Amino acid sequence: MKFTTRLTRLTKTKLIVISVILGLATGLGSYTFIYAKGYSYLTNDPNACANCHIMQEQFDGWVKSSHRNAATCNDCHTPSGFVAKYANKASNGFWHSFGFTTGWFHEPIQIKPHNREITENACRKCHTSIVEAIEPHGLPQNQLDCLQCHRNVGHLH
């Protein structure tokens, strides 16, 4: 009987602690999502990328670029396919938020290898005929790197 009473108190204490932690996490997460306009990242609107002040330069460059009439940020910086697109957006959103909150990011911002590969694939997808006409066939290491020469096409860096 005594053991059951102690267990019940311990269980109640754990439930209260877990409830408080979950409440804080939900509250902070909701506040951050609303404050950072997280819902806008679910759209295809390039203005969402400029929610973060550090992306303003890239957004302004895109506005002035030739790609403005042909592609949005998501067209070049997210993979095709619903799940892959939103998984990549969630990952990038988390790491961007983490970096900007902690201040642990390279300035000026730099594209990570995984995202660079996505952008390279987007170039190849939209410009397939040009790539096929100029790229040497054969080994993968002979593959041309679109971004090496056309780094500033989508927006200035």
PDB file of C-alpha atoms in Angstrom:
ATOM      1  CA  MET A   1       0.000   0.000   0.000  1.00  0.00           C
ATOM      2  CA  LYS A   2       2.784   2.401   0.978  1.00  0.00           C
ATOM      3  CA  PHE A   3       4.724   1.529  -2.186  1.00  0.00           C
ATOM      4  CA  THR A   4       1.642   2.232  -4.303  1.00  0.00           C
ATOM      5  CA  THR A   5       1.204   5.664  -2.700  1.00  0.00           C
ATOM      6  CA  ARG A   6       4.875   6.596  -3.365  1.00  0.00           C
ATOM      7  CA  LEU A   7       4.566   5.341  -6.928  1.00  0.00           C
ATOM      8  CA  THR A   8       1.465   7.385  -7.442  1.00  0.00           C
ATOM      9  CA  ARG A   9       3.173  10.541  -6.157  1.00  0.00           C
ATOM     10  CA  LEU A  10       6.190   9.869  -8.361  1.00  0.00           C
ATOM     11  CA  THR A  11       3.937   9.256 -11.350  1.00  0.00           C
ATOM     12  CA  LYS A  12       1.988  12.442 -10.677  1.00  0.00           C
ATOM     13  CA  THR A  13       5.211  14.441 -10.409  1.00  0.00           C
ATOM     14  CA  LYS A  14       6.501  12.993 -13.672  1.00  0.00           C
ATOM     15  CA  LEU A  15       3.218  13.741 -15.417  1.00  0.00           C
ATOM     16  CA  ILE A  16       3.289  17.327 -14.196  1.00  0.00           C
ATOM     17  CA  VAL A  17       6.917  17.796 -15.324  1.00  0.00           C
ATOM     18  CA  ILE A  18       6.223  16.217 -18.708  1.00  0.00           C
ATOM     19  CA  SER A  19       3.088  18.358 -19.122  1.00  0.00           C
ATOM     20  CA  VAL A  20       5.003  21.542 -18.297  1.00  0.00           C
ATOM     21  CA  ILE A  21       7.801  20.648 -20.745  1.00  0.00           C
ATOM     22  CA  LEU A  22       5.320  19.789 -23.513  1.00  0.00           C
ATOM     23  CA  GLY A  23       3.369  22.985 -22.821  1.00  0.00           C
ATOM     24  CA  LEU A  24       6.505  25.113 -23.008  1.00  0.00           C
ATOM     25  CA  ALA A  25       7.677  23.389 -26.188  1.00  0.00           C
ATOM     26  CA  THR A  26       4.269  23.807 -27.815  1.00  0.00           C
ATOM     27  CA  GLY A  27       4.015  27.439 -26.743  1.00  0.00           C
ATOM     28  CA  LEU A  28       7.520  28.357 -27.869  1.00  0.00           C
ATOM     29  CA  GLY A  29       7.124  26.404 -31.104  1.00  0.00           C
ATOM     30  CA  SER A  30       3.799  28.064 -31.886  1.00  0.00           C
ATOM     31  CA  TYR A  31       5.137  31.521 -31.064  1.00  0.00           C
ATOM     32  CA  THR A  32       8.231  30.962 -33.226  1.00  0.00           C
ATOM     33  CA  PHE A  33       6.131  29.593 -36.108  1.00  0.00           C
ATOM     34  CA  ILE A  34       3.786  32.603 -36.032  1.00  0.00           C
ATOM     35  CA  TYR A  35       6.514  35.207 -35.405  1.00  0.00           C
ATOM     36  CA  ALA A  36       8.717  33.813 -38.197  1.00  0.00           C
ATOM     37  CA  LYS A  37       5.717  33.526 -40.549  1.00  0.00           C
ATOM     38  CA  GLY A  38       6.332  29.789 -40.795  1.00  0.00           C
ATOM     39  CA  TYR A  39       3.085  29.275 -42.714  1.00  0.00           C
ATOM     40  CA  SER A  40       4.524  31.307 -45.610  1.00  0.00           C
ATOM     41  CA  TYR A  41       7.195  28.646 -46.153  1.00  0.00           C
ATOM     42  CA  LEU A  42       4.459  26.224 -47.144  1.00  0.00           C
ATOM     43  CA  THR A  43       3.793  28.335 -50.244  1.00  0.00           C
ATOM     44  CA  ASN A  44       5.774  28.898 -53.427  1.00  0.00           C
ATOM     45  CA  ASP A  45       5.991  32.663 -52.840  1.00  0.00           C
ATOM     46  CA  PRO A  46       9.589  33.978 -53.116  1.00  0.00           C
ATOM     47  CA  ASN A  47       8.735  36.674 -50.575  1.00  0.00           C
ATOM     48  CA  ALA A  48       8.785  33.918 -47.947  1.00  0.00           C
ATOM     49  CA  CYS A  49      12.528  33.517 -48.471  1.00  0.00           C
ATOM     50  CA  ALA A  50      12.970  37.198 -47.665  1.00  0.00           C
ATOM     51  CA  ASN A  51      11.202  36.792 -44.302  1.00  0.00           C
ATOM     52  CA  CYS A  52      14.669  36.369 -42.948  1.00  0.00           C
ATOM     53  CA  HIS A  53      16.637  39.580 -43.313  1.00  0.00           C
ATOM     54  CA  ILE A  54      19.780  37.708 -44.308  1.00  0.00           C
ATOM     55  CA  MET A  55      18.074  36.491 -47.520  1.00  0.00           C
ATOM     56  CA  GLN A  56      17.062  39.977 -48.650  1.00  0.00           C
ATOM     57  CA  GLU A  57      20.147  40.357 -50.853  1.00  0.00           C
ATOM     58  CA  GLN A  58      19.388  37.065 -52.641  1.00  0.00           C
ATOM     59  CA  PHE A  59      15.734  38.040 -53.062  1.00  0.00           C
ATOM     60  CA  ASP A  60      16.658  41.458 -54.479  1.00  0.00           C
ATOM     61  CA  GLY A  61      19.088  39.771 -56.859  1.00  0.00           C
ATOM     62  CA  TRP A  62      16.405  37.325 -58.002  1.00  0.00           C
ATOM     63  CA  VAL A  63      13.971  40.212 -58.633  1.00  0.00           C
ATOM     64  CA  LYS A  64      16.517  41.742 -61.011  1.00  0.00           C
ATOM     65  CA  SER A  65      17.516  38.444 -62.641  1.00  0.00           C
ATOM     66  CA  SER A  66      16.375  36.831 -65.848  1.00  0.00           C
ATOM     67  CA  HIS A  67      14.989  33.901 -63.854  1.00  0.00           C
ATOM     68  CA  ARG A  68      12.324  36.026 -62.179  1.00  0.00           C
ATOM     69  CA  ASN A  69       9.891  35.315 -65.007  1.00  0.00           C
ATOM     70  CA  ALA A  70      10.787  31.641 -65.220  1.00  0.00           C
ATOM     71  CA  ALA A  71      11.501  30.244 -61.777  1.00  0.00           C
ATOM     72  CA  THR A  72      10.831  30.799 -58.106  1.00  0.00           C
ATOM     73  CA  CYS A  73      13.183  29.993 -55.234  1.00  0.00           C
ATOM     74  CA  ASN A  74      11.585  26.574 -54.819  1.00  0.00           C
ATOM     75  CA  ASP A  75      12.116  25.700 -58.468  1.00  0.00           C
ATOM     76  CA  CYS A  76      15.884  25.949 -58.023  1.00  0.00           C
ATOM     77  CA  HIS A  77      16.390  25.182 -54.332  1.00  0.00           C
ATOM     78  CA  THR A  78      14.029  22.307 -53.589  1.00  0.00           C
ATOM     79  CA  PRO A  79      13.941  18.848 -55.165  1.00  0.00           C
ATOM     80  CA  SER A  80      10.968  17.777 -57.244  1.00  0.00           C
ATOM     81  CA  GLY A  81       8.290  15.656 -55.607  1.00  0.00           C
ATOM     82  CA  PHE A  82       6.015  16.662 -52.756  1.00  0.00           C
ATOM     83  CA  VAL A  83       7.675  14.656 -49.975  1.00  0.00           C
ATOM     84  CA  ALA A  84      11.239  15.457 -51.039  1.00  0.00           C
ATOM     85  CA  LYS A  85      10.393  19.154 -51.448  1.00  0.00           C
ATOM     86  CA  TYR A  86       8.816  19.582 -48.034  1.00  0.00           C
ATOM     87  CA  ALA A  87      11.364  17.349 -46.297  1.00  0.00           C
ATOM     88  CA  ASN A  88      14.122  19.558 -47.725  1.00  0.00           C
ATOM     89  CA  LYS A  89      12.233  22.727 -46.767  1.00  0.00           C
ATOM     90  CA  ALA A  90      11.736  21.420 -43.223  1.00  0.00           C
ATOM     91  CA  SER A  91      15.411  20.519 -42.899  1.00  0.00           C
ATOM     92  CA  ASN A  92      16.598  23.836 -44.302  1.00  0.00           C
ATOM     93  CA  GLY A  93      14.054  25.732 -42.207  1.00  0.00           C
ATOM     94  CA  PHE A  94      15.229  24.040 -39.041  1.00  0.00           C
ATOM     95  CA  TRP A  95      18.923  24.648 -39.720  1.00  0.00           C
ATOM     96  CA  HIS A  96      18.331  28.214 -40.901  1.00  0.00           C
ATOM     97  CA  SER A  97      16.332  28.952 -37.753  1.00  0.00           C
ATOM     98  CA  PHE A  98      18.983  27.311 -35.617  1.00  0.00           C
ATOM     99  CA  GLY A  99      21.785  29.227 -37.330  1.00  0.00           C
ATOM    100  CA  PHE A 100      20.046  32.583 -37.217  1.00  0.00           C
ATOM    101  CA  THR A 101      18.914  32.108 -33.628  1.00  0.00           C
ATOM    102  CA  THR A 102      22.334  31.079 -32.373  1.00  0.00           C
ATOM    103  CA  GLY A 103      24.347  33.245 -34.766  1.00  0.00           C
ATOM    104  CA  TRP A 104      26.291  30.167 -35.884  1.00  0.00           C
ATOM    105  CA  PHE A 105      26.273  30.629 -39.643  1.00  0.00           C
ATOM    106  CA  HIS A 106      28.721  31.793 -42.259  1.00  0.00           C
ATOM    107  CA  GLU A 107      28.243  35.345 -43.430  1.00  0.00           C
ATOM    108  CA  PRO A 108      27.666  35.917 -46.268  1.00  0.00           C
ATOM    109  CA  ILE A 109      25.522  32.808 -46.327  1.00  0.00           C
ATOM    110  CA  GLN A 110      26.768  29.895 -48.393  1.00  0.00           C
ATOM    111  CA  ILE A 111      24.936  27.038 -50.036  1.00  0.00           C
ATOM    112  CA  LYS A 112      25.565  23.622 -48.500  1.00  0.00           C
ATOM    113  CA  PRO A 113      26.744  20.747 -50.746  1.00  0.00           C
ATOM    114  CA  HIS A 114      23.371  18.945 -50.557  1.00  0.00           C
ATOM    115  CA  ASN A 115      21.480  22.082 -51.607  1.00  0.00           C
ATOM    116  CA  ARG A 116      24.020  22.849 -54.296  1.00  0.00           C
ATOM    117  CA  GLU A 117      23.359  19.400 -55.764  1.00  0.00           C
ATOM    118  CA  ILE A 118      19.616  20.152 -55.768  1.00  0.00           C
ATOM    119  CA  THR A 119      20.242  23.432 -57.580  1.00  0.00           C
ATOM    120  CA  GLU A 120      22.562  21.745 -60.071  1.00  0.00           C
ATOM    121  CA  ASN A 121      19.853  19.161 -60.811  1.00  0.00           C
ATOM    122  CA  ALA A 122      17.296  21.950 -61.274  1.00  0.00           C
ATOM    123  CA  CYS A 123      19.573  23.633 -63.841  1.00  0.00           C
ATOM    124  CA  ARG A 124      19.931  20.348 -65.699  1.00  0.00           C
ATOM    125  CA  LYS A 125      16.184  19.662 -65.598  1.00  0.00           C
ATOM    126  CA  CYS A 126      15.132  23.053 -67.004  1.00  0.00           C
ATOM    127  CA  HIS A 127      17.978  23.319 -69.515  1.00  0.00           C
ATOM    128  CA  THR A 128      18.169  19.676 -70.594  1.00  0.00           C
ATOM    129  CA  SER A 129      18.640  20.361 -74.298  1.00  0.00           C
ATOM    130  CA  ILE A 130      21.491  22.798 -73.708  1.00  0.00           C
ATOM    131  CA  VAL A 131      23.201  20.493 -71.217  1.00  0.00           C
ATOM    132  CA  GLU A 132      22.940  17.511 -73.554  1.00  0.00           C
ATOM    133  CA  ALA A 133      24.362  19.553 -76.414  1.00  0.00           C
ATOM    134  CA  ILE A 134      27.457  20.756 -74.568  1.00  0.00           C
ATOM    135  CA  GLU A 135      28.231  18.131 -71.962  1.00  0.00           C
ATOM    136  CA  PRO A 136      30.780  15.451 -72.775  1.00  0.00           C
ATOM    137  CA  HIS A 137      29.299  11.967 -72.520  1.00  0.00           C
ATOM    138  CA  GLY A 138      30.917   9.201 -70.579  1.00  0.00           C
ATOM    139  CA  LEU A 139      32.223   9.198 -67.054  1.00  0.00           C
ATOM    140  CA  PRO A 140      30.357  11.066 -64.295  1.00  0.00           C
ATOM    141  CA  GLN A 141      33.546  12.922 -63.346  1.00  0.00           C
ATOM    142  CA  ASN A 142      33.437  14.547 -66.783  1.00  0.00           C
ATOM    143  CA  GLN A 143      30.067  16.098 -65.932  1.00  0.00           C
ATOM    144  CA  LEU A 144      30.036  19.863 -66.192  1.00  0.00           C
ATOM    145  CA  ASP A 145      29.185  21.992 -63.161  1.00  0.00           C
ATOM    146  CA  CYS A 146      26.536  24.554 -64.151  1.00  0.00           C
ATOM    147  CA  LEU A 147      27.032  26.657 -61.031  1.00  0.00           C
ATOM    148  CA  GLN A 148      30.755  26.995 -61.532  1.00  0.00           C
ATOM    149  CA  CYS A 149      30.222  29.375 -64.462  1.00  0.00           C
ATOM    150  CA  HIS A 150      26.614  30.499 -63.910  1.00  0.00           C
ATOM    151  CA  ARG A 151      26.649  31.088 -60.171  1.00  0.00           C
ATOM    152  CA  ASN A 152      25.006  34.516 -60.428  1.00  0.00           C
ATOM    153  CA  VAL A 153      22.245  33.620 -62.872  1.00  0.00           C
ATOM    154  CA  GLY A 154      19.397  33.159 -60.361  1.00  0.00           C
ATOM    155  CA  HIS A 155      20.546  35.941 -58.076  1.00  0.00           C
ATOM    156  CA  LEU A 156      23.748  37.731 -57.334  1.00  0.00           C
ATOM    157  CA  HIS A 157      25.956  36.313 -54.609  1.00  0.00           C
TER     158      HIS A 157
END
